[in-house]
Structure formats: structure tokens, C-alpha cells
CSV table of C-alpha atoms in Angstrom, one decimal:
chain,number,residue,atom,x,y,z
T,62,GLN,CA,183.9,11.1,51.0
T,63,VAL,CA,181.0,13.5,51.5
T,64,GLN,CA,177.9,12.9,53.5
T,65,LEU,CA,174.6,14.7,52.8
T,66,VAL,CA,171.7,14.9,55.2
T,67,GLU,CA,168.4,16.5,54.2
T,68,SER,CA,165.8,17.9,56.5
T,69,GLY,CA,162.7,20.0,56.3
T,70,GLY,CA,160.2,17.9,54.3
T,71,GLY,CA,156.6,17.4,55.3
T,72,LEU,CA,153.0,18.0,54.4
T,73,VAL,CA,151.8,21.4,53.3
T,74,GLN,CA,148.7,22.8,51.6
T,75,ALA,CA,148.8,24.2,48.2
T,76,GLY,CA,150.1,27.8,48.2
T,77,GLY,CA,152.1,27.2,51.3
T,78,SER,CA,155.9,27.2,51.8
T,79,LEU,CA,158.6,24.9,53.1
T,80,ARG,CA,162.3,25.2,53.5
T,81,LEU,CA,164.6,22.2,52.9
T,82,SER,CA,168.1,22.0,54.3
T,83,CYS,CA,171.0,19.9,53.2
T,84,ALA,CA,174.0,19.7,55.5
T,85,ALA,CA,177.3,18.4,54.1
T,86,SER,CA,180.1,16.8,56.1
T,87,GLY,CA,183.3,15.0,55.4
T,88,SER,CA,185.5,16.2,52.5
T,89,THR,CA,183.4,19.3,51.9
T,90,PHE,CA,186.5,21.2,50.4
T,91,SER,CA,186.1,19.0,47.3
T,92,ILE,CA,182.5,20.2,46.6
T,93,ASN,CA,182.2,22.7,43.7
T,94,ALA,CA,178.4,22.7,43.4
T,95,MET,CA,175.3,21.5,45.2
T,96,GLY,CA,171.7,21.1,44.2
T,97,TRP,CA,168.3,19.7,44.7
T,98,TYR,CA,166.6,17.0,42.6
T,99,ARG,CA,163.2,15.5,43.0
T,100,GLN,CA,161.4,12.3,42.1
T,101,ALA,CA,157.7,12.0,42.0
T,102,PRO,CA,156.0,8.6,42.0
T,103,GLY,CA,156.3,6.9,38.7
T,104,LYS,CA,158.5,9.6,37.3
T,105,GLN,CA,162.2,10.0,36.7
T,106,ARG,CA,164.4,12.1,39.0
T,107,GLU,CA,164.6,15.7,37.8
T,108,LEU,CA,166.7,18.7,38.5
T,109,VAL,CA,165.1,21.4,40.7
T,110,ALA,CA,168.0,23.8,41.4
T,111,THR,CA,171.7,24.0,41.7
T,112,ILE,CA,174.2,26.5,43.1
T,113,SER,CA,177.9,26.7,42.9
T,114,THR,CA,179.9,26.8,46.1
T,115,GLY,CA,182.5,29.2,44.9
T,116,GLY,CA,182.5,32.9,43.9
T,117,GLY,CA,179.1,34.5,43.6
T,118,GLY,CA,177.2,31.2,43.9
T,119,SER,CA,175.7,31.0,40.4
T,120,THR,CA,172.3,29.3,40.4
T,121,ASN,CA,170.2,27.3,38.0
T,122,TYR,CA,166.5,26.5,38.2
T,123,ALA,CA,164.1,24.2,36.4
T,124,ASP,CA,161.5,26.1,34.5
T,125,SER,CA,158.8,24.6,36.6
T,126,VAL,CA,160.1,26.2,39.8
T,127,LYS,CA,161.5,29.5,38.6
T,128,GLY,CA,160.0,32.4,40.5
T,129,ARG,CA,158.7,30.1,43.3
T,130,PHE,CA,161.8,28.3,44.6
T,131,ILE,CA,165.1,29.9,45.8
T,132,ILE,CA,168.3,28.0,46.4
T,133,PHE,CA,170.9,29.6,48.7
T,134,ARG,CA,173.9,28.5,50.7
T,135,ASP,CA,175.7,29.1,53.9
T,136,ASN,CA,179.3,28.0,53.2
T,137,ALA,CA,180.3,28.4,56.8
T,138,LYS,CA,177.8,25.8,57.8
T,139,ASN,CA,178.3,23.7,54.6
T,140,THR,CA,174.6,23.9,54.2
T,141,VAL,CA,172.4,24.5,51.2
T,142,TYR,CA,168.8,25.5,51.5
T,143,LEU,CA,165.8,25.3,49.2
T,144,GLN,CA,163.1,27.8,50.0
T,145,MET,CA,159.9,26.6,48.3
T,146,ASN,CA,157.0,29.1,48.0
T,147,SER,CA,153.6,28.9,46.3
T,148,LEU,CA,153.8,25.1,46.4
T,149,LYS,CA,151.6,23.1,44.1
T,150,PRO,CA,150.4,19.5,44.3
T,151,GLU,CA,152.6,18.7,41.4
T,152,ASP,CA,155.6,19.6,43.6
T,153,THR,CA,154.9,16.5,45.6
T,154,ALA,CA,158.0,14.3,45.4
T,155,VAL,CA,161.0,13.0,47.3
T,156,TYR,CA,163.6,15.7,47.2
T,157,TYR,CA,167.2,14.7,47.1
T,158,CYS,CA,170.3,16.8,47.9
T,159,ASN,CA,173.2,16.4,45.4
T,160,ALA,CA,176.8,17.5,45.6
T,161,GLN,CA,179.3,17.6,42.7
T,162,ALA,CA,182.8,17.1,43.9
T,163,LYS,CA,186.2,16.7,42.4
T,164,MET,CA,189.4,15.4,43.9
T,165,VAL,CA,191.3,13.2,41.5
T,166,HIS,CA,188.2,12.5,39.6
T,167,ALA,CA,184.7,14.1,39.4
T,168,ILE,CA,182.2,12.4,41.7
T,169,GLU,CA,178.7,13.1,42.9
T,170,TYR,CA,177.1,12.4,46.2
T,171,TRP,CA,173.4,12.0,47.1
T,172,GLY,CA,171.4,12.3,50.3
T,173,LYS,CA,168.7,9.8,51.2
T,174,GLY,CA,165.9,12.2,50.4
T,175,THR,CA,163.1,14.0,52.2
T,176,LEU,CA,159.4,13.7,51.3
T,177,VAL,CA,157.5,16.8,50.4
T,178,THR,CA,153.7,16.4,50.0
T,179,VAL,CA,151.5,19.2,48.8
T,180,SER,CA,147.8,18.7,49.3
T,181,SER,CA,145.2,20.4,47.2
């Protein structure tokens, strides 16, 4: 089992910045990738960014956040961060941490989410 706890959400004005953190605990050795997803009111959950936990830490970003958001990790702390810059009102959503793991079978875990509100 893997537990994920997000932090860092809040209210920010458009153009501002926030940093989200996701701390993983439990069977963290089984994690091979982590990422952030978001869900705005009335919309489906969508991918924001992912990062692999091995090697060079390859990353992947949604087109809507490329050049503004940066995902990075601290493997020693089992923590993944999402640095969000130049925030826009359309970035308002609940942000969820995700972990892709594999032991016998592939499994994914989710945090409870943290709310980010960007005011115009």
C-alpha cells in the first residue's frame, strides 16, 4: 500500500505562483512514476504532469501548462512537487497526486486532493 498526502494549495491571484507537494509513504519502493492531475468544477479529471521515479526522471506535461508548471522530485524524501507559475483563473481546480506502482500487478494510488483557486 502507498499513501499520498498533498499540501500547498490555496488562493492566489492570476499571475502568481504556488508550489504543491505530495509526500508518499508505505511501499514507496513499488512506485515507478508519480504525477499530478486536476479536476475543475463540472469537468473531468485531467493530467497535469508526470515524472518517473527512476533514472533521469523523465517528465510529461499537459499542453495547457507547458512552460508554466514544473514537476520535480526528491526521492530521498519520497516527495514530488509541482511548481506552478503564471497561474491563470482556468487553473482553478482540485489537484490530485497520483502514483503508479507495480508489485505483482500494476496499481495506482490517489491522494485526497488539494484545492487551488486562482482569482482574476
